[in-house]
Amino acid sequence: MKIRLPHAPYIANKIAIDILNCGFVTMFKGLEPVVKVAEDLIVEDIKKETALEERVIEILDQNEDEMEFQRVDRRNMFWLIKKKLAREFGVILSYEDRYNEVAHKILETCWKQGLIEYNVSENRIKNVVYMAIEAYVEHFQEIENEVADKIANYKRKLVPGSEEYDLIFEKLYEEELRRRGMLS
């Protein structure tokens, strides 16, 4: 599943919490620096994919008339072009491979910056990071639905997209993440 920018801080926080709780990693400077590294690398990855998709849309828009004439499905063409340009933009399209690569970068950066130390195999720690990403991605839609249901049951009806709705949604979302141990 595709990770969106608003989720980056939550995923980064889950990664840091899981590293702290795994029992075989020592954090020298606390959670926050690890959260920052993880968030920066996740955001960088998301922005690379966004740039790729913007370029694909640009190409599709430039060739709109030809595509209409040939009756080419825009969505299929989007994926074909995205696959073709992915390597050029440094984007891994398989989410499993992509999360694995991001997990490796997070681990390597944290270790090189002296934020963490471990005396087990690198792969074992990388799996902790990878599983944190996977767990978040697996549960975020479920969490969003629960929060939306809570808001729907408010006595006072809130308009989705309004500033008040967004603030309450974010507050309830963070509470639910805390309840599940995904946010400190």
JSON list of N, CA, C and O in Angstrom, two decimals, residues 70-127:
[
{"chain": "A", "resi": 70, "resn": "GLN", "atom": "N", "xyz": [-6.25, 6.77, -30.29]},
{"chain": "A", "resi": 70, "resn": "GLN", "atom": "CA", "xyz": [-5.93, 5.34, -30.27]},
{"chain": "A", "resi": 70, "resn": "GLN", "atom": "C", "xyz": [-6.75, 4.57, -29.22]},
{"chain": "A", "resi": 70, "resn": "GLN", "atom": "O", "xyz": [-6.58, 3.37, -29.08]},
{"chain": "A", "resi": 71, "resn": "ARG", "atom": "N", "xyz": [-7.59, 5.31, -28.49]},
{"chain": "A", "resi": 71, "resn": "ARG", "atom": "CA", "xyz": [-8.44, 4.71, -27.44]},
{"chain": "A", "resi": 71, "resn": "ARG", "atom": "C", "xyz": [-7.62, 3.95, -26.40]},
{"chain": "A", "resi": 71, "resn": "ARG", "atom": "O", "xyz": [-7.93, 2.84, -26.02]},
{"chain": "A", "resi": 72, "resn": "VAL", "atom": "N", "xyz": [-6.59, 4.62, -25.94]},
{"chain": "A", "resi": 72, "resn": "VAL", "atom": "CA", "xyz": [-5.70, 4.04, -24.92]},
{"chain": "A", "resi": 72, "resn": "VAL", "atom": "C", "xyz": [-6.26, 4.39, -23.54]},
{"chain": "A", "resi": 72, "resn": "VAL", "atom": "O", "xyz": [-6.63, 5.53, -23.27]},
{"chain": "A", "resi": 73, "resn": "ASP", "atom": "N", "xyz": [-6.31, 3.38, -22.67]},
{"chain": "A", "resi": 73, "resn": "ASP", "atom": "CA", "xyz": [-6.78, 3.58, -21.30]},
{"chain": "A", "resi": 73, "resn": "ASP", "atom": "C", "xyz": [-5.73, 4.37, -20.52]},
{"chain": "A", "resi": 73, "resn": "ASP", "atom": "O", "xyz": [-4.58, 3.95, -20.41]},
{"chain": "A", "resi": 74, "resn": "ARG", "atom": "N", "xyz": [-6.14, 5.51, -20.00]},
{"chain": "A", "resi": 74, "resn": "ARG", "atom": "CA", "xyz": [-5.20, 6.41, -19.30]},
{"chain": "A", "resi": 74, "resn": "ARG", "atom": "C", "xyz": [-4.57, 5.74, -18.08]},
{"chain": "A", "resi": 74, "resn": "ARG", "atom": "O", "xyz": [-3.38, 5.90, -17.83]},
{"chain": "A", "resi": 75, "resn": "ARG", "atom": "N", "xyz": [-5.34, 4.99, -17.32]},
{"chain": "A", "resi": 75, "resn": "ARG", "atom": "CA", "xyz": [-4.82, 4.35, -16.11]},
{"chain": "A", "resi": 75, "resn": "ARG", "atom": "C", "xyz": [-3.75, 3.30, -16.46]},
{"chain": "A", "resi": 75, "resn": "ARG", "atom": "O", "xyz": [-2.71, 3.23, -15.83]},
{"chain": "A", "resi": 76, "resn": "ASN", "atom": "N", "xyz": [-4.03, 2.48, -17.48]},
{"chain": "A", "resi": 76, "resn": "ASN", "atom": "CA", "xyz": [-3.03, 1.49, -17.90]},
{"chain": "A", "resi": 76, "resn": "ASN", "atom": "C", "xyz": [-1.76, 2.17, -18.41]},
{"chain": "A", "resi": 76, "resn": "ASN", "atom": "O", "xyz": [-0.65, 1.73, -18.12]},
{"chain": "A", "resi": 77, "resn": "MET", "atom": "N", "xyz": [-1.95, 3.22, -19.18]},
{"chain": "A", "resi": 77, "resn": "MET", "atom": "CA", "xyz": [-0.79, 3.95, -19.71]},
{"chain": "A", "resi": 77, "resn": "MET", "atom": "C", "xyz": [0.00, 4.60, -18.57]},
{"chain": "A", "resi": 77, "resn": "MET", "atom": "O", "xyz": [1.23, 4.64, -18.61]},
{"chain": "A", "resi": 78, "resn": "PHE", "atom": "N", "xyz": [-0.71, 5.09, -17.55]},
{"chain": "A", "resi": 78, "resn": "PHE", "atom": "CA", "xyz": [-0.05, 5.68, -16.39]},
{"chain": "A", "resi": 78, "resn": "PHE", "atom": "C", "xyz": [0.92, 4.66, -15.79]},
{"chain": "A", "resi": 78, "resn": "PHE", "atom": "O", "xyz": [2.08, 4.97, -15.52]},
{"chain": "A", "resi": 79, "resn": "TRP", "atom": "N", "xyz": [0.44, 3.42, -15.56]},
{"chain": "A", "resi": 79, "resn": "TRP", "atom": "CA", "xyz": [1.28, 2.39, -14.94]},
{"chain": "A", "resi": 79, "resn": "TRP", "atom": "C", "xyz": [2.43, 1.97, -15.85]},
{"chain": "A", "resi": 79, "resn": "TRP", "atom": "O", "xyz": [3.54, 1.71, -15.38]},
{"chain": "A", "resi": 80, "resn": "LEU", "atom": "N", "xyz": [2.17, 1.90, -17.14]},
{"chain": "A", "resi": 80, "resn": "LEU", "atom": "CA", "xyz": [3.25, 1.54, -18.07]},
{"chain": "A", "resi": 80, "resn": "LEU", "atom": "C", "xyz": [4.37, 2.58, -18.05]},
{"chain": "A", "resi": 80, "resn": "LEU", "atom": "O", "xyz": [5.56, 2.23, -17.99]},
{"chain": "A", "resi": 81, "resn": "ILE", "atom": "N", "xyz": [3.98, 3.84, -18.10]},
{"chain": "A", "resi": 81, "resn": "ILE", "atom": "CA", "xyz": [4.98, 4.92, -18.08]},
{"chain": "A", "resi": 81, "resn": "ILE", "atom": "C", "xyz": [5.68, 4.97, -16.73]},
{"chain": "A", "resi": 81, "resn": "ILE", "atom": "O", "xyz": [6.90, 5.14, -16.65]},
{"chain": "A", "resi": 82, "resn": "LYS", "atom": "N", "xyz": [4.93, 4.79, -15.67]},
{"chain": "A", "resi": 82, "resn": "LYS", "atom": "CA", "xyz": [5.52, 4.81, -14.32]},
{"chain": "A", "resi": 82, "resn": "LYS", "atom": "C", "xyz": [6.57, 3.69, -14.19]},
{"chain": "A", "resi": 82, "resn": "LYS", "atom": "O", "xyz": [7.66, 3.92, -13.66]},
{"chain": "A", "resi": 83, "resn": "LYS", "atom": "N", "xyz": [6.25, 2.51, -14.66]},
{"chain": "A", "resi": 83, "resn": "LYS", "atom": "CA", "xyz": [7.22, 1.41, -14.63]},
{"chain": "A", "resi": 83, "resn": "LYS", "atom": "C", "xyz": [8.46, 1.74, -15.43]},
{"chain": "A", "resi": 83, "resn": "LYS", "atom": "O", "xyz": [9.58, 1.44, -15.03]},
{"chain": "A", "resi": 84, "resn": "LYS", "atom": "N", "xyz": [8.26, 2.36, -16.57]},
{"chain": "A", "resi": 84, "resn": "LYS", "atom": "CA", "xyz": [9.37, 2.69, -17.46]},
{"chain": "A", "resi": 84, "resn": "LYS", "atom": "C", "xyz": [10.30, 3.73, -16.83]},
{"chain": "A", "resi": 84, "resn": "LYS", "atom": "O", "xyz": [11.52, 3.64, -16.97]},
{"chain": "A", "resi": 85, "resn": "LEU", "atom": "N", "xyz": [9.75, 4.72, -16.12]},
{"chain": "A", "resi": 85, "resn": "LEU", "atom": "CA", "xyz": [10.54, 5.81, -15.55]},
{"chain": "A", "resi": 85, "resn": "LEU", "atom": "C", "xyz": [11.01, 5.58, -14.11]},
{"chain": "A", "resi": 85, "resn": "LEU", "atom": "O", "xyz": [11.80, 6.36, -13.58]},
{"chain": "A", "resi": 86, "resn": "ALA", "atom": "N", "xyz": [10.51, 4.54, -13.47]},
{"chain": "A", "resi": 86, "resn": "ALA", "atom": "CA", "xyz": [10.78, 4.33, -12.04]},
{"chain": "A", "resi": 86, "resn": "ALA", "atom": "C", "xyz": [12.27, 4.30, -11.72]},
{"chain": "A", "resi": 86, "resn": "ALA", "atom": "O", "xyz": [12.72, 4.96, -10.77]},
{"chain": "A", "resi": 87, "resn": "ARG", "atom": "N", "xyz": [13.04, 3.58, -12.48]},
{"chain": "A", "resi": 87, "resn": "ARG", "atom": "CA", "xyz": [14.48, 3.48, -12.19]},
{"chain": "A", "resi": 87, "resn": "ARG", "atom": "C", "xyz": [15.15, 4.84, -12.31]},
{"chain": "A", "resi": 87, "resn": "ARG", "atom": "O", "xyz": [15.99, 5.19, -11.48]},
{"chain": "A", "resi": 88, "resn": "GLU", "atom": "N", "xyz": [14.77, 5.60, -13.31]},
{"chain": "A", "resi": 88, "resn": "GLU", "atom": "CA", "xyz": [15.35, 6.94, -13.52]},
{"chain": "A", "resi": 88, "resn": "GLU", "atom": "C", "xyz": [15.11, 7.84, -12.30]},
{"chain": "A", "resi": 88, "resn": "GLU", "atom": "O", "xyz": [15.94, 8.66, -11.95]},
{"chain": "A", "resi": 89, "resn": "PHE", "atom": "N", "xyz": [13.97, 7.68, -11.64]},
{"chain": "A", "resi": 89, "resn": "PHE", "atom": "CA", "xyz": [13.62, 8.48, -10.47]},
{"chain": "A", "resi": 89, "resn": "PHE", "atom": "C", "xyz": [14.05, 7.83, -9.15]},
{"chain": "A", "resi": 89, "resn": "PHE", "atom": "O", "xyz": [13.83, 8.38, -8.08]},
{"chain": "A", "resi": 90, "resn": "GLY", "atom": "N", "xyz": [14.64, 6.64, -9.24]},
{"chain": "A", "resi": 90, "resn": "GLY", "atom": "CA", "xyz": [15.09, 5.94, -8.04]},
{"chain": "A", "resi": 90, "resn": "GLY", "atom": "C", "xyz": [13.94, 5.42, -7.19]},
{"chain": "A", "resi": 90, "resn": "GLY", "atom": "O", "xyz": [14.06, 5.36, -5.97]},
{"chain": "A", "resi": 91, "resn": "VAL", "atom": "N", "xyz": [12.85, 5.03, -7.82]},
{"chain": "A", "resi": 91, "resn": "VAL", "atom": "CA", "xyz": [11.67, 4.55, -7.10]},
{"chain": "A", "resi": 91, "resn": "VAL", "atom": "C", "xyz": [11.54, 3.04, -7.31]},
{"chain": "A", "resi": 91, "resn": "VAL", "atom": "O", "xyz": [11.57, 2.56, -8.44]},
{"chain": "A", "resi": 92, "resn": "ILE", "atom": "N", "xyz": [11.39, 2.32, -6.22]},
{"chain": "A", "resi": 92, "resn": "ILE", "atom": "CA", "xyz": [11.13, 0.88, -6.27]},
{"chain": "A", "resi": 92, "resn": "ILE", "atom": "C", "xyz": [9.62, 0.71, -6.22]},
{"chain": "A", "resi": 92, "resn": "ILE", "atom": "O", "xyz": [8.97, 1.19, -5.29]},
{"chain": "A", "resi": 93, "resn": "LEU", "atom": "N", "xyz": [9.06, 0.05, -7.22]},
{"chain": "A", "resi": 93, "resn": "LEU", "atom": "CA", "xyz": [7.61, -0.05, -7.31]},
{"chain": "A", "resi": 93, "resn": "LEU", "atom": "C", "xyz": [7.01, -1.15, -6.42]},
{"chain": "A", "resi": 93, "resn": "LEU", "atom": "O", "xyz": [5.88, -1.03, -5.98]},
{"chain": "A", "resi": 94, "resn": "SER", "atom": "N", "xyz": [7.75, -2.19, -6.15]},
{"chain": "A", "resi": 94, "resn": "SER", "atom": "CA", "xyz": [7.27, -3.24, -5.25]},
{"chain": "A", "resi": 94, "resn": "SER", "atom": "C", "xyz": [7.33, -2.69, -3.83]},
{"chain": "A", "resi": 94, "resn": "SER", "atom": "O", "xyz": [8.41, -2.36, -3.33]},
{"chain": "A", "resi": 95, "resn": "TYR", "atom": "N", "xyz": [6.18, -2.60, -3.16]},
{"chain": "A", "resi": 95, "resn": "TYR", "atom": "CA", "xyz": [6.16, -2.00, -1.83]},
{"chain": "A", "resi": 95, "resn": "TYR", "atom": "C", "xyz": [6.97, -2.82, -0.83]},
{"chain": "A", "resi": 95, "resn": "TYR", "atom": "O", "xyz": [7.63, -2.27, 0.04]},
{"chain": "A", "resi": 96, "resn": "GLU", "atom": "N", "xyz": [6.97, -4.13, -0.96]},
{"chain": "A", "resi": 96, "resn": "GLU", "atom": "CA", "xyz": [7.76, -4.97, -0.06]},
{"chain": "A", "resi": 96, "resn": "GLU", "atom": "C", "xyz": [9.25, -4.63, -0.19]},
{"chain": "A", "resi": 96, "resn": "GLU", "atom": "O", "xyz": [9.93, -4.41, 0.81]},
{"chain": "A", "resi": 97, "resn": "ASP", "atom": "N", "xyz": [9.73, -4.58, -1.43]},
{"chain": "A", "resi": 97, "resn": "ASP", "atom": "CA", "xyz": [11.14, -4.23, -1.66]},
{"chain": "A", "resi": 97, "resn": "ASP", "atom": "C", "xyz": [11.43, -2.80, -1.23]},
{"chain": "A", "resi": 97, "resn": "ASP", "atom": "O", "xyz": [12.50, -2.49, -0.72]},
{"chain": "A", "resi": 98, "resn": "ARG", "atom": "N", "xyz": [10.48, -1.94, -1.47]},
{"chain": "A", "resi": 98, "resn": "ARG", "atom": "CA", "xyz": [10.65, -0.53, -1.14]},
{"chain": "A", "resi": 98, "resn": "ARG", "atom": "C", "xyz": [10.76, -0.32, 0.37]},
{"chain": "A", "resi": 98, "resn": "ARG", "atom": "O", "xyz": [11.64, 0.39, 0.85]},
{"chain": "A", "resi": 99, "resn": "TYR", "atom": "N", "xyz": [9.85, -0.93, 1.13]},
{"chain": "A", "resi": 99, "resn": "TYR", "atom": "CA", "xyz": [9.89, -0.80, 2.58]},
{"chain": "A", "resi": 99, "resn": "TYR", "atom": "C", "xyz": [11.18, -1.41, 3.13]},
{"chain": "A", "resi": 99, "resn": "TYR", "atom": "O", "xyz": [11.76, -0.89, 4.09]},
{"chain": "A", "resi": 100, "resn": "ASN", "atom": "N", "xyz": [11.64, -2.49, 2.52]},
{"chain": "A", "resi": 100, "resn": "ASN", "atom": "CA", "xyz": [12.88, -3.12, 2.91]},
{"chain": "A", "resi": 100, "resn": "ASN", "atom": "C", "xyz": [14.06, -2.16, 2.70]},
{"chain": "A", "resi": 100, "resn": "ASN", "atom": "O", "xyz": [14.93, -2.02, 3.56]},
{"chain": "A", "resi": 101, "resn": "GLU", "atom": "N", "xyz": [14.07, -1.49, 1.57]},
{"chain": "A", "resi": 101, "resn": "GLU", "atom": "CA", "xyz": [15.14, -0.52, 1.26]},
{"chain": "A", "resi": 101, "resn": "GLU", "atom": "C", "xyz": [15.10, 0.67, 2.22]},
{"chain": "A", "resi": 101, "resn": "GLU", "atom": "O", "xyz": [16.13, 1.11, 2.72]},
{"chain": "A", "resi": 102, "resn": "VAL", "atom": "N", "xyz": [13.92, 1.18, 2.50]},
{"chain": "A", "resi": 102, "resn": "VAL", "atom": "CA", "xyz": [13.77, 2.29, 3.44]},
{"chain": "A", "resi": 102, "resn": "VAL", "atom": "C", "xyz": [14.22, 1.86, 4.84]},
{"chain": "A", "resi": 102, "resn": "VAL", "atom": "O", "xyz": [14.92, 2.60, 5.54]},
{"chain": "A", "resi": 103, "resn": "ALA", "atom": "N", "xyz": [13.84, 0.65, 5.25]},
{"chain": "A", "resi": 103, "resn": "ALA", "atom": "CA", "xyz": [14.25, 0.13, 6.56]},
{"chain": "A", "resi": 103, "resn": "ALA", "atom": "C", "xyz": [15.77, 0.06, 6.65]},
{"chain": "A", "resi": 103, "resn": "ALA", "atom": "O", "xyz": [16.37, 0.44, 7.66]},
{"chain": "A", "resi": 104, "resn": "HIS", "atom": "N", "xyz": [16.41, -0.40, 5.58]},
{"chain": "A", "resi": 104, "resn": "HIS", "atom": "CA", "xyz": [17.88, -0.48, 5.55]},
{"chain": "A", "resi": 104, "resn": "HIS", "atom": "C", "xyz": [18.51, 0.91, 5.68]},
{"chain": "A", "resi": 104, "resn": "HIS", "atom": "O", "xyz": [19.45, 1.11, 6.46]},
{"chain": "A", "resi": 105, "resn": "LYS", "atom": "N", "xyz": [17.97, 1.88, 4.95]},
{"chain": "A", "resi": 105, "resn": "LYS", "atom": "CA", "xyz": [18.50, 3.25, 5.00]},
{"chain": "A", "resi": 105, "resn": "LYS", "atom": "C", "xyz": [18.34, 3.86, 6.40]},
{"chain": "A", "resi": 105, "resn": "LYS", "atom": "O", "xyz": [19.23, 4.53, 6.89]},
{"chain": "A", "resi": 106, "resn": "ILE", "atom": "N", "xyz": [17.20, 3.61, 7.02]},
{"chain": "A", "resi": 106, "resn": "ILE", "atom": "CA", "xyz": [16.95, 4.14, 8.37]},
{"chain": "A", "resi": 106, "resn": "ILE", "atom": "C", "xyz": [17.95, 3.55, 9.35]},
{"chain": "A", "resi": 106, "resn": "ILE", "atom": "O", "xyz": [18.59, 4.27, 10.12]},
{"chain": "A", "resi": 107, "resn": "LEU", "atom": "N", "xyz": [18.10, 2.24, 9.30]},
{"chain": "A", "resi": 107, "resn": "LEU", "atom": "CA", "xyz": [19.03, 1.57, 10.20]},
{"chain": "A", "resi": 107, "resn": "LEU", "atom": "C", "xyz": [20.46, 2.06, 9.99]},
{"chain": "A", "resi": 107, "resn": "LEU", "atom": "O", "xyz": [21.16, 2.42, 10.94]},
{"chain": "A", "resi": 108, "resn": "GLU", "atom": "N", "xyz": [20.89, 2.11, 8.74]},
{"chain": "A", "resi": 108, "resn": "GLU", "atom": "CA", "xyz": [22.25, 2.52, 8.42]},
{"chain": "A", "resi": 108, "resn": "GLU", "atom": "C", "xyz": [22.51, 3.97, 8.86]},
{"chain": "A", "resi": 108, "resn": "GLU", "atom": "O", "xyz": [23.54, 4.27, 9.46]},
{"chain": "A", "resi": 109, "resn": "THR", "atom": "N", "xyz": [21.58, 4.86, 8.60]},
{"chain": "A", "resi": 109, "resn": "THR", "atom": "CA", "xyz": [21.74, 6.27, 8.95]},
{"chain": "A", "resi": 109, "resn": "THR", "atom": "C", "xyz": [21.79, 6.44, 10.47]},
{"chain": "A", "resi": 109, "resn": "THR", "atom": "O", "xyz": [22.63, 7.18, 10.99]},
{"chain": "A", "resi": 110, "resn": "CYS", "atom": "N", "xyz": [20.89, 5.77, 11.17]},
{"chain": "A", "resi": 110, "resn": "CYS", "atom": "CA", "xyz": [20.89, 5.86, 12.65]},
{"chain": "A", "resi": 110, "resn": "CYS", "atom": "C", "xyz": [22.21, 5.35, 13.23]},
{"chain": "A", "resi": 110, "resn": "CYS", "atom": "O", "xyz": [22.76, 5.95, 14.16]},
{"chain": "A", "resi": 111, "resn": "TRP", "atom": "N", "xyz": [22.71, 4.27, 12.69]},
{"chain": "A", "resi": 111, "resn": "TRP", "atom": "CA", "xyz": [23.96, 3.70, 13.20]},
{"chain": "A", "resi": 111, "resn": "TRP", "atom": "C", "xyz": [25.14, 4.62, 12.88]},
{"chain": "A", "resi": 111, "resn": "TRP", "atom": "O", "xyz": [25.97, 4.90, 13.75]},
{"chain": "A", "resi": 112, "resn": "LYS", "atom": "N", "xyz": [25.20, 5.13, 11.64]},
{"chain": "A", "resi": 112, "resn": "LYS", "atom": "CA", "xyz": [26.30, 6.02, 11.25]},
{"chain": "A", "resi": 112, "resn": "LYS", "atom": "C", "xyz": [26.31, 7.32, 12.04]},
{"chain": "A", "resi": 112, "resn": "LYS", "atom": "O", "xyz": [27.35, 7.90, 12.28]},
{"chain": "A", "resi": 113, "resn": "GLN", "atom": "N", "xyz": [25.13, 7.79, 12.44]},
{"chain": "A", "resi": 113, "resn": "GLN", "atom": "CA", "xyz": [25.03, 9.03, 13.22]},
{"chain": "A", "resi": 113, "resn": "GLN", "atom": "C", "xyz": [25.22, 8.78, 14.72]},
{"chain": "A", "resi": 113, "resn": "GLN", "atom": "O", "xyz": [25.13, 9.70, 15.52]},
{"chain": "A", "resi": 114, "resn": "GLY", "atom": "N", "xyz": [25.48, 7.53, 15.08]},
{"chain": "A", "resi": 114, "resn": "GLY", "atom": "CA", "xyz": [25.71, 7.21, 16.48]},
{"chain": "A", "resi": 114, "resn": "GLY", "atom": "C", "xyz": [24.47, 7.29, 17.35]},
{"chain": "A", "resi": 114, "resn": "GLY", "atom": "O", "xyz": [24.56, 7.51, 18.55]},
{"chain": "A", "resi": 115, "resn": "LEU", "atom": "N", "xyz": [23.31, 7.09, 16.75]},
{"chain": "A", "resi": 115, "resn": "LEU", "atom": "CA", "xyz": [22.06, 7.16, 17.50]},
{"chain": "A", "resi": 115, "resn": "LEU", "atom": "C", "xyz": [21.72, 5.83, 18.14]},
{"chain": "A", "resi": 115, "resn": "LEU", "atom": "O", "xyz": [21.04, 5.79, 19.17]},
{"chain": "A", "resi": 116, "resn": "ILE", "atom": "N", "xyz": [22.17, 4.75, 17.50]},
{"chain": "A", "resi": 116, "resn": "ILE", "atom": "CA", "xyz": [21.87, 3.41, 18.02]},
{"chain": "A", "resi": 116, "resn": "ILE", "atom": "C", "xyz": [23.10, 2.52, 17.94]},
{"chain": "A", "resi": 116, "resn": "ILE", "atom": "O", "xyz": [24.03, 2.78, 17.17]},
{"chain": "A", "resi": 117, "resn": "GLU", "atom": "N", "xyz": [23.05, 1.47, 18.73]},
{"chain": "A", "resi": 117, "resn": "GLU", "atom": "CA", "xyz": [24.08, 0.42, 18.70]},
{"chain": "A", "resi": 117, "resn": "GLU", "atom": "C", "xyz": [23.38, -0.90, 18.96]},
{"chain": "A", "resi": 117, "resn": "GLU", "atom": "O", "xyz": [22.39, -0.95, 19.71]},
{"chain": "A", "resi": 118, "resn": "TYR", "atom": "N", "xyz": [23.87, -1.95, 18.35]},
{"chain": "A", "resi": 118, "resn": "TYR", "atom": "CA", "xyz": [23.27, -3.26, 18.53]},
{"chain": "A", "resi": 118, "resn": "TYR", "atom": "C", "xyz": [24.35, -4.32, 18.38]},
{"chain": "A", "resi": 118, "resn": "TYR", "atom": "O", "xyz": [25.39, -4.08, 17.77]},
{"chain": "A", "resi": 119, "resn": "ASN", "atom": "N", "xyz": [24.11, -5.48, 18.98]},
{"chain": "A", "resi": 119, "resn": "ASN", "atom": "CA", "xyz": [25.10, -6.55, 18.88]},
{"chain": "A", "resi": 119, "resn": "ASN", "atom": "C", "xyz": [24.46, -7.83, 18.36]},
{"chain": "A", "resi": 119, "resn": "ASN", "atom": "O", "xyz": [24.88, -8.92, 18.68]},
{"chain": "A", "resi": 120, "resn": "VAL", "atom": "N", "xyz": [23.43, -7.67, 17.55]},
{"chain": "A", "resi": 120, "resn": "VAL", "atom": "CA", "xyz": [22.82, -8.78, 16.83]},
{"chain": "A", "resi": 120, "resn": "VAL", "atom": "C", "xyz": [22.97, -8.48, 15.34]},
{"chain": "A", "resi": 120, "resn": "VAL", "atom": "O", "xyz": [23.47, -7.41, 14.97]},
{"chain": "A", "resi": 121, "resn": "SER", "atom": "N", "xyz": [22.54, -9.37, 14.48]},
{"chain": "A", "resi": 121, "resn": "SER", "atom": "CA", "xyz": [22.71, -9.15, 13.05]},
{"chain": "A", "resi": 121, "resn": "SER", "atom": "C", "xyz": [21.92, -7.93, 12.58]},
{"chain": "A", "resi": 121, "resn": "SER", "atom": "O", "xyz": [20.84, -7.63, 13.10]},
{"chain": "A", "resi": 122, "resn": "GLU", "atom": "N", "xyz": [22.50, -7.24, 11.62]},
{"chain": "A", "resi": 122, "resn": "GLU", "atom": "CA", "xyz": [21.85, -6.06, 11.05]},
{"chain": "A", "resi": 122, "resn": "GLU", "atom": "C", "xyz": [20.47, -6.42, 10.50]},
{"chain": "A", "resi": 122, "resn": "GLU", "atom": "O", "xyz": [19.53, -5.65, 10.61]},
{"chain": "A", "resi": 123, "resn": "ASN", "atom": "N", "xyz": [20.37, -7.61, 9.93]},
{"chain": "A", "resi": 123, "resn": "ASN", "atom": "CA", "xyz": [19.12, -8.05, 9.34]},
{"chain": "A", "resi": 123, "resn": "ASN", "atom": "C", "xyz": [18.01, -8.13, 10.39]},
{"chain": "A", "resi": 123, "resn": "ASN", "atom": "O", "xyz": [16.85, -7.81, 10.11]},
{"chain": "A", "resi": 124, "resn": "ARG", "atom": "N", "xyz": [18.36, -8.54, 11.58]},
{"chain": "A", "resi": 124, "resn": "ARG", "atom": "CA", "xyz": [17.37, -8.66, 12.65]},
{"chain": "A", "resi": 124, "resn": "ARG", "atom": "C", "xyz": [16.78, -7.29, 13.01]},
{"chain": "A", "resi": 124, "resn": "ARG", "atom": "O", "xyz": [15.57, -7.14, 13.19]},
{"chain": "A", "resi": 125, "resn": "ILE", "atom": "N", "xyz": [17.64, -6.27, 13.07]},
{"chain": "A", "resi": 125, "resn": "ILE", "atom": "CA", "xyz": [17.18, -4.91, 13.39]},
{"chain": "A", "resi": 125, "resn": "ILE", "atom": "C", "xyz": [16.40, -4.34, 12.20]},
{"chain": "A", "resi": 125, "resn": "ILE", "atom": "O", "xyz": [15.37, -3.69, 12.38]},
{"chain": "A", "resi": 126, "resn": "LYS", "atom": "N", "xyz": [16.89, -4.59, 11.01]},
{"chain": "A", "resi": 126, "resn": "LYS", "atom": "CA", "xyz": [16.20, -4.10, 9.81]},
{"chain": "A", "resi": 126, "resn": "LYS", "atom": "C", "xyz": [14.79, -4.68, 9.76]},
{"chain": "A", "resi": 126, "resn": "LYS", "atom": "O", "xyz": [13.84, -3.99, 9.39]},
{"chain": "A", "resi": 127, "resn": "ASN", "atom": "N", "xyz": [14.63, -5.93, 10.17]},
{"chain": "A", "resi": 127, "resn": "ASN", "atom": "CA", "xyz": [13.30, -6.55, 10.20]},
{"chain": "A", "resi": 127, "resn": "ASN", "atom": "C", "xyz": [12.38, -5.87, 11.20]},
{"chain": "A", "resi": 127, "resn": "ASN", "atom": "O", "xyz": [11.18, -5.77, 10.97]}
]
